[in-house]
Amino acid sequence: MPRQGQNRVYGTGGWEVDLARHELRSLGLVVPVGSRAFEILEVLVRSAGEVVAKDDLMHRIWPGAIVAENTLYVHMHALRKAFRSDRGMLKTVSGLGYRLAGDWEIRDEGLSADRVVVETTATPGEAFGANFLMAAPT
């Protein structure tokens, strides 16, 4: 049985975080992010704009593991890169942790939609590029 809220899609502006599909979408297009980065994003979007302590994030994403702070930093950098010009939505609160800014709302719960997958072609330091592939409806 799925956890409560597991099928939620949170959205603000043109951005969506689909918890069931583990997808970050911009204007309906899937923006690739790694699984750990997505887990961090999920914690932040569920926190409804509240600051999530750095140690709390690390314990929730890597339970029982000893993880260096730079590991969290690398994944936060990947999320900022995925948000491109909206990278400012990921706020670092000095000495406390991180928060996801914006007016995030639950857009739907458990609804399935066709999707478009974006395959990243950018290399580090380049602008975001994409090839668009239509995925089969699920």
mmCIF file of C-alpha atoms in Angstrom:
data_model
loop_
_atom_site.group_PDB
_atom_site.id
_atom_site.type_symbol
_atom_site.label_atom_id
_atom_site.label_comp_id
_atom_site.label_asym_id
_atom_site.label_seq_id
_atom_site.Cartn_x
_atom_site.Cartn_y
_atom_site.Cartn_z
ATOM 1 C CA MET A 1 0.000 0.000 0.000
ATOM 2 C CA PRO A 2 1.493 3.396 -0.976
ATOM 3 C CA ARG A 3 2.419 5.899 1.712
ATOM 4 C CA GLN A 4 0.097 8.868 2.086
ATOM 5 C CA GLY A 5 1.184 11.629 -0.301
ATOM 6 C CA GLN A 6 3.430 9.308 -2.310
ATOM 7 C CA ASN A 7 1.465 10.030 -5.506
ATOM 8 C CA ARG A 8 1.439 13.802 -5.124
ATOM 9 C CA VAL A 9 2.557 16.249 -7.757
ATOM 10 C CA TYR A 10 3.759 19.542 -6.295
ATOM 11 C CA GLY A 11 3.955 22.549 -8.568
ATOM 12 C CA THR A 12 4.881 26.192 -8.754
ATOM 13 C CA GLY A 13 4.942 28.220 -11.948
ATOM 14 C CA GLY A 14 6.131 25.896 -14.713
ATOM 15 C CA TRP A 15 7.845 23.463 -12.311
ATOM 16 C CA GLU A 16 6.453 20.159 -11.055
ATOM 17 C CA VAL A 17 7.817 17.554 -8.671
ATOM 18 C CA ASP A 18 6.063 14.240 -9.297
ATOM 19 C CA LEU A 19 6.673 11.974 -6.299
ATOM 20 C CA ALA A 20 5.162 8.833 -7.856
ATOM 21 C CA ARG A 21 7.300 9.032 -10.991
ATOM 22 C CA HIS A 22 10.346 10.525 -9.244
ATOM 23 C CA GLU A 23 10.425 13.325 -11.821
ATOM 24 C CA LEU A 24 11.255 16.996 -11.866
ATOM 25 C CA ARG A 25 9.467 18.662 -14.779
ATOM 26 C CA SER A 26 9.769 22.091 -16.343
ATOM 27 C CA LEU A 27 6.755 23.113 -18.436
ATOM 28 C CA GLY A 28 5.833 19.419 -18.710
ATOM 29 C CA LEU A 29 9.302 18.286 -19.825
ATOM 30 C CA VAL A 30 11.248 15.893 -17.613
ATOM 31 C CA VAL A 31 14.471 17.414 -16.309
ATOM 32 C CA PRO A 32 16.931 14.670 -15.411
ATOM 33 C CA VAL A 33 18.170 14.569 -11.812
ATOM 34 C CA GLY A 34 19.879 11.749 -9.976
ATOM 35 C CA SER A 35 18.009 9.608 -7.470
ATOM 36 C CA ARG A 36 19.700 11.114 -4.383
ATOM 37 C CA ALA A 37 19.168 14.647 -5.676
ATOM 38 C CA PHE A 38 15.500 13.821 -6.226
ATOM 39 C CA GLU A 39 15.226 12.429 -2.682
ATOM 40 C CA ILE A 40 16.603 15.729 -1.370
ATOM 41 C CA LEU A 41 14.122 17.639 -3.532
ATOM 42 C CA GLU A 42 11.274 15.482 -2.200
ATOM 43 C CA VAL A 43 12.204 16.268 1.408
ATOM 44 C CA LEU A 44 12.429 19.983 0.614
ATOM 45 C CA VAL A 45 9.142 20.195 -1.310
ATOM 46 C CA ARG A 46 7.318 18.282 1.435
ATOM 47 C CA SER A 47 8.698 20.688 4.053
ATOM 48 C CA ALA A 48 6.476 23.472 2.615
ATOM 49 C CA GLY A 49 9.133 26.187 2.529
ATOM 50 C CA GLU A 50 10.501 25.477 6.003
ATOM 51 C CA VAL A 51 14.241 25.170 6.535
ATOM 52 C CA VAL A 52 15.451 21.573 6.660
ATOM 53 C CA ALA A 53 18.611 21.205 8.713
ATOM 54 C CA LYS A 54 21.641 19.964 6.831
ATOM 55 C CA ASP A 55 22.138 17.109 9.331
ATOM 56 C CA ASP A 56 18.458 16.153 9.075
ATOM 57 C CA LEU A 57 18.725 15.982 5.281
ATOM 58 C CA MET A 58 21.832 13.834 5.484
ATOM 59 C CA HIS A 59 20.215 11.428 7.980
ATOM 60 C CA ARG A 60 17.049 11.154 5.883
ATOM 61 C CA ILE A 61 18.810 10.619 2.551
ATOM 62 C CA TRP A 62 21.640 8.412 3.823
ATOM 63 C CA PRO A 63 20.197 6.741 6.950
ATOM 64 C CA GLY A 64 22.798 5.014 9.073
ATOM 65 C CA ALA A 65 25.669 6.048 6.795
ATOM 66 C CA ILE A 66 28.508 8.395 7.557
ATOM 67 C CA VAL A 67 28.457 10.952 4.751
ATOM 68 C CA ALA A 68 30.706 13.951 4.251
ATOM 69 C CA GLU A 69 29.021 17.350 3.921
ATOM 70 C CA ASN A 70 30.454 17.789 0.436
ATOM 71 C CA THR A 71 28.294 14.848 -0.725
ATOM 72 C CA LEU A 72 25.180 16.841 0.143
ATOM 73 C CA TYR A 73 26.714 19.910 -1.500
ATOM 74 C CA VAL A 74 27.298 17.991 -4.759
ATOM 75 C CA HIS A 75 23.642 16.914 -4.923
ATOM 76 C CA MET A 76 22.403 20.422 -4.084
ATOM 77 C CA HIS A 77 24.598 21.743 -6.903
ATOM 78 C CA ALA A 78 23.026 19.190 -9.278
ATOM 79 C CA LEU A 79 19.543 20.360 -8.256
ATOM 80 C CA ARG A 80 20.472 24.003 -8.772
ATOM 81 C CA LYS A 81 21.807 23.122 -12.211
ATOM 82 C CA ALA A 82 18.545 21.308 -13.015
ATOM 83 C CA PHE A 83 16.522 24.388 -12.004
ATOM 84 C CA ARG A 84 18.675 26.474 -14.388
ATOM 85 C CA SER A 85 17.608 30.137 -14.235
ATOM 86 C CA ASP A 86 15.299 29.343 -11.289
ATOM 87 C CA ARG A 87 18.187 27.967 -9.218
ATOM 88 C CA GLY A 88 17.465 30.671 -6.647
ATOM 89 C CA MET A 89 14.472 28.619 -5.459
ATOM 90 C CA LEU A 90 16.959 26.410 -3.601
ATOM 91 C CA LYS A 91 17.974 28.541 -0.655
ATOM 92 C CA THR A 92 20.949 27.909 1.589
ATOM 93 C CA VAL A 93 20.278 29.231 5.085
ATOM 94 C CA SER A 94 23.755 29.807 6.481
ATOM 95 C CA GLY A 95 24.507 27.635 9.481
ATOM 96 C CA LEU A 96 21.055 26.014 9.404
ATOM 97 C CA GLY A 97 20.269 24.108 6.230
ATOM 98 C CA TYR A 98 18.248 24.399 3.043
ATOM 99 C CA ARG A 99 14.761 25.330 1.945
ATOM 100 C CA LEU A 100 12.820 25.315 -1.303
ATOM 101 C CA ALA A 101 11.304 28.728 -2.001
ATOM 102 C CA GLY A 102 8.190 29.340 -4.055
ATOM 103 C CA ASP A 103 4.467 28.876 -3.707
ATOM 104 C CA TRP A 104 4.410 25.108 -4.115
ATOM 105 C CA GLU A 105 0.960 23.542 -4.192
ATOM 106 C CA ILE A 106 -0.380 20.049 -4.645
ATOM 107 C CA ARG A 107 -1.550 19.967 -8.272
ATOM 108 C CA ASP A 108 -2.897 16.432 -8.380
ATOM 109 C CA GLU A 109 -2.651 13.175 -6.550
ATOM 110 C CA GLY A 110 -2.451 9.840 -8.296
ATOM 111 C CA LEU A 111 -3.364 11.111 -11.755
ATOM 112 C CA SER A 112 -1.386 9.691 -14.648
ATOM 113 C CA ALA A 113 -0.414 11.781 -17.656
ATOM 114 C CA ASP A 114 1.592 11.300 -20.824
ATOM 115 C CA ARG A 115 5.117 12.509 -20.403
ATOM 116 C CA VAL A 116 7.963 13.891 -22.441
ATOM 117 C CA VAL A 117 11.485 12.875 -21.466
ATOM 118 C CA VAL A 118 14.329 15.350 -21.871
ATOM 119 C CA GLU A 119 17.721 13.825 -22.520
ATOM 120 C CA THR A 120 20.492 16.127 -21.332
ATOM 121 C CA THR A 121 23.184 16.989 -23.856
ATOM 122 C CA ALA A 122 24.935 19.692 -21.812
ATOM 123 C CA THR A 123 28.368 19.186 -20.362
ATOM 124 C CA PRO A 124 29.480 20.925 -17.181
ATOM 125 C CA GLY A 125 29.658 24.671 -17.735
ATOM 126 C CA GLU A 126 27.351 24.640 -20.772
ATOM 127 C CA ALA A 127 23.751 25.783 -20.945
ATOM 128 C CA PHE A 128 21.025 23.169 -20.559
ATOM 129 C CA GLY A 129 20.354 21.400 -23.867
ATOM 130 C CA ALA A 130 17.874 18.711 -24.670
ATOM 131 C CA ASN A 131 16.684 16.170 -27.167
ATOM 132 C CA PHE A 132 12.973 15.518 -26.827
ATOM 133 C CA LEU A 133 11.676 11.956 -26.755
ATOM 134 C CA MET A 134 8.021 11.001 -26.381
ATOM 135 C CA ALA A 135 7.505 8.268 -23.812
ATOM 136 C CA ALA A 136 4.699 5.780 -24.171
ATOM 137 C CA PRO A 137 1.629 6.518 -22.019
ATOM 138 C CA THR A 138 1.548 4.548 -18.797
#
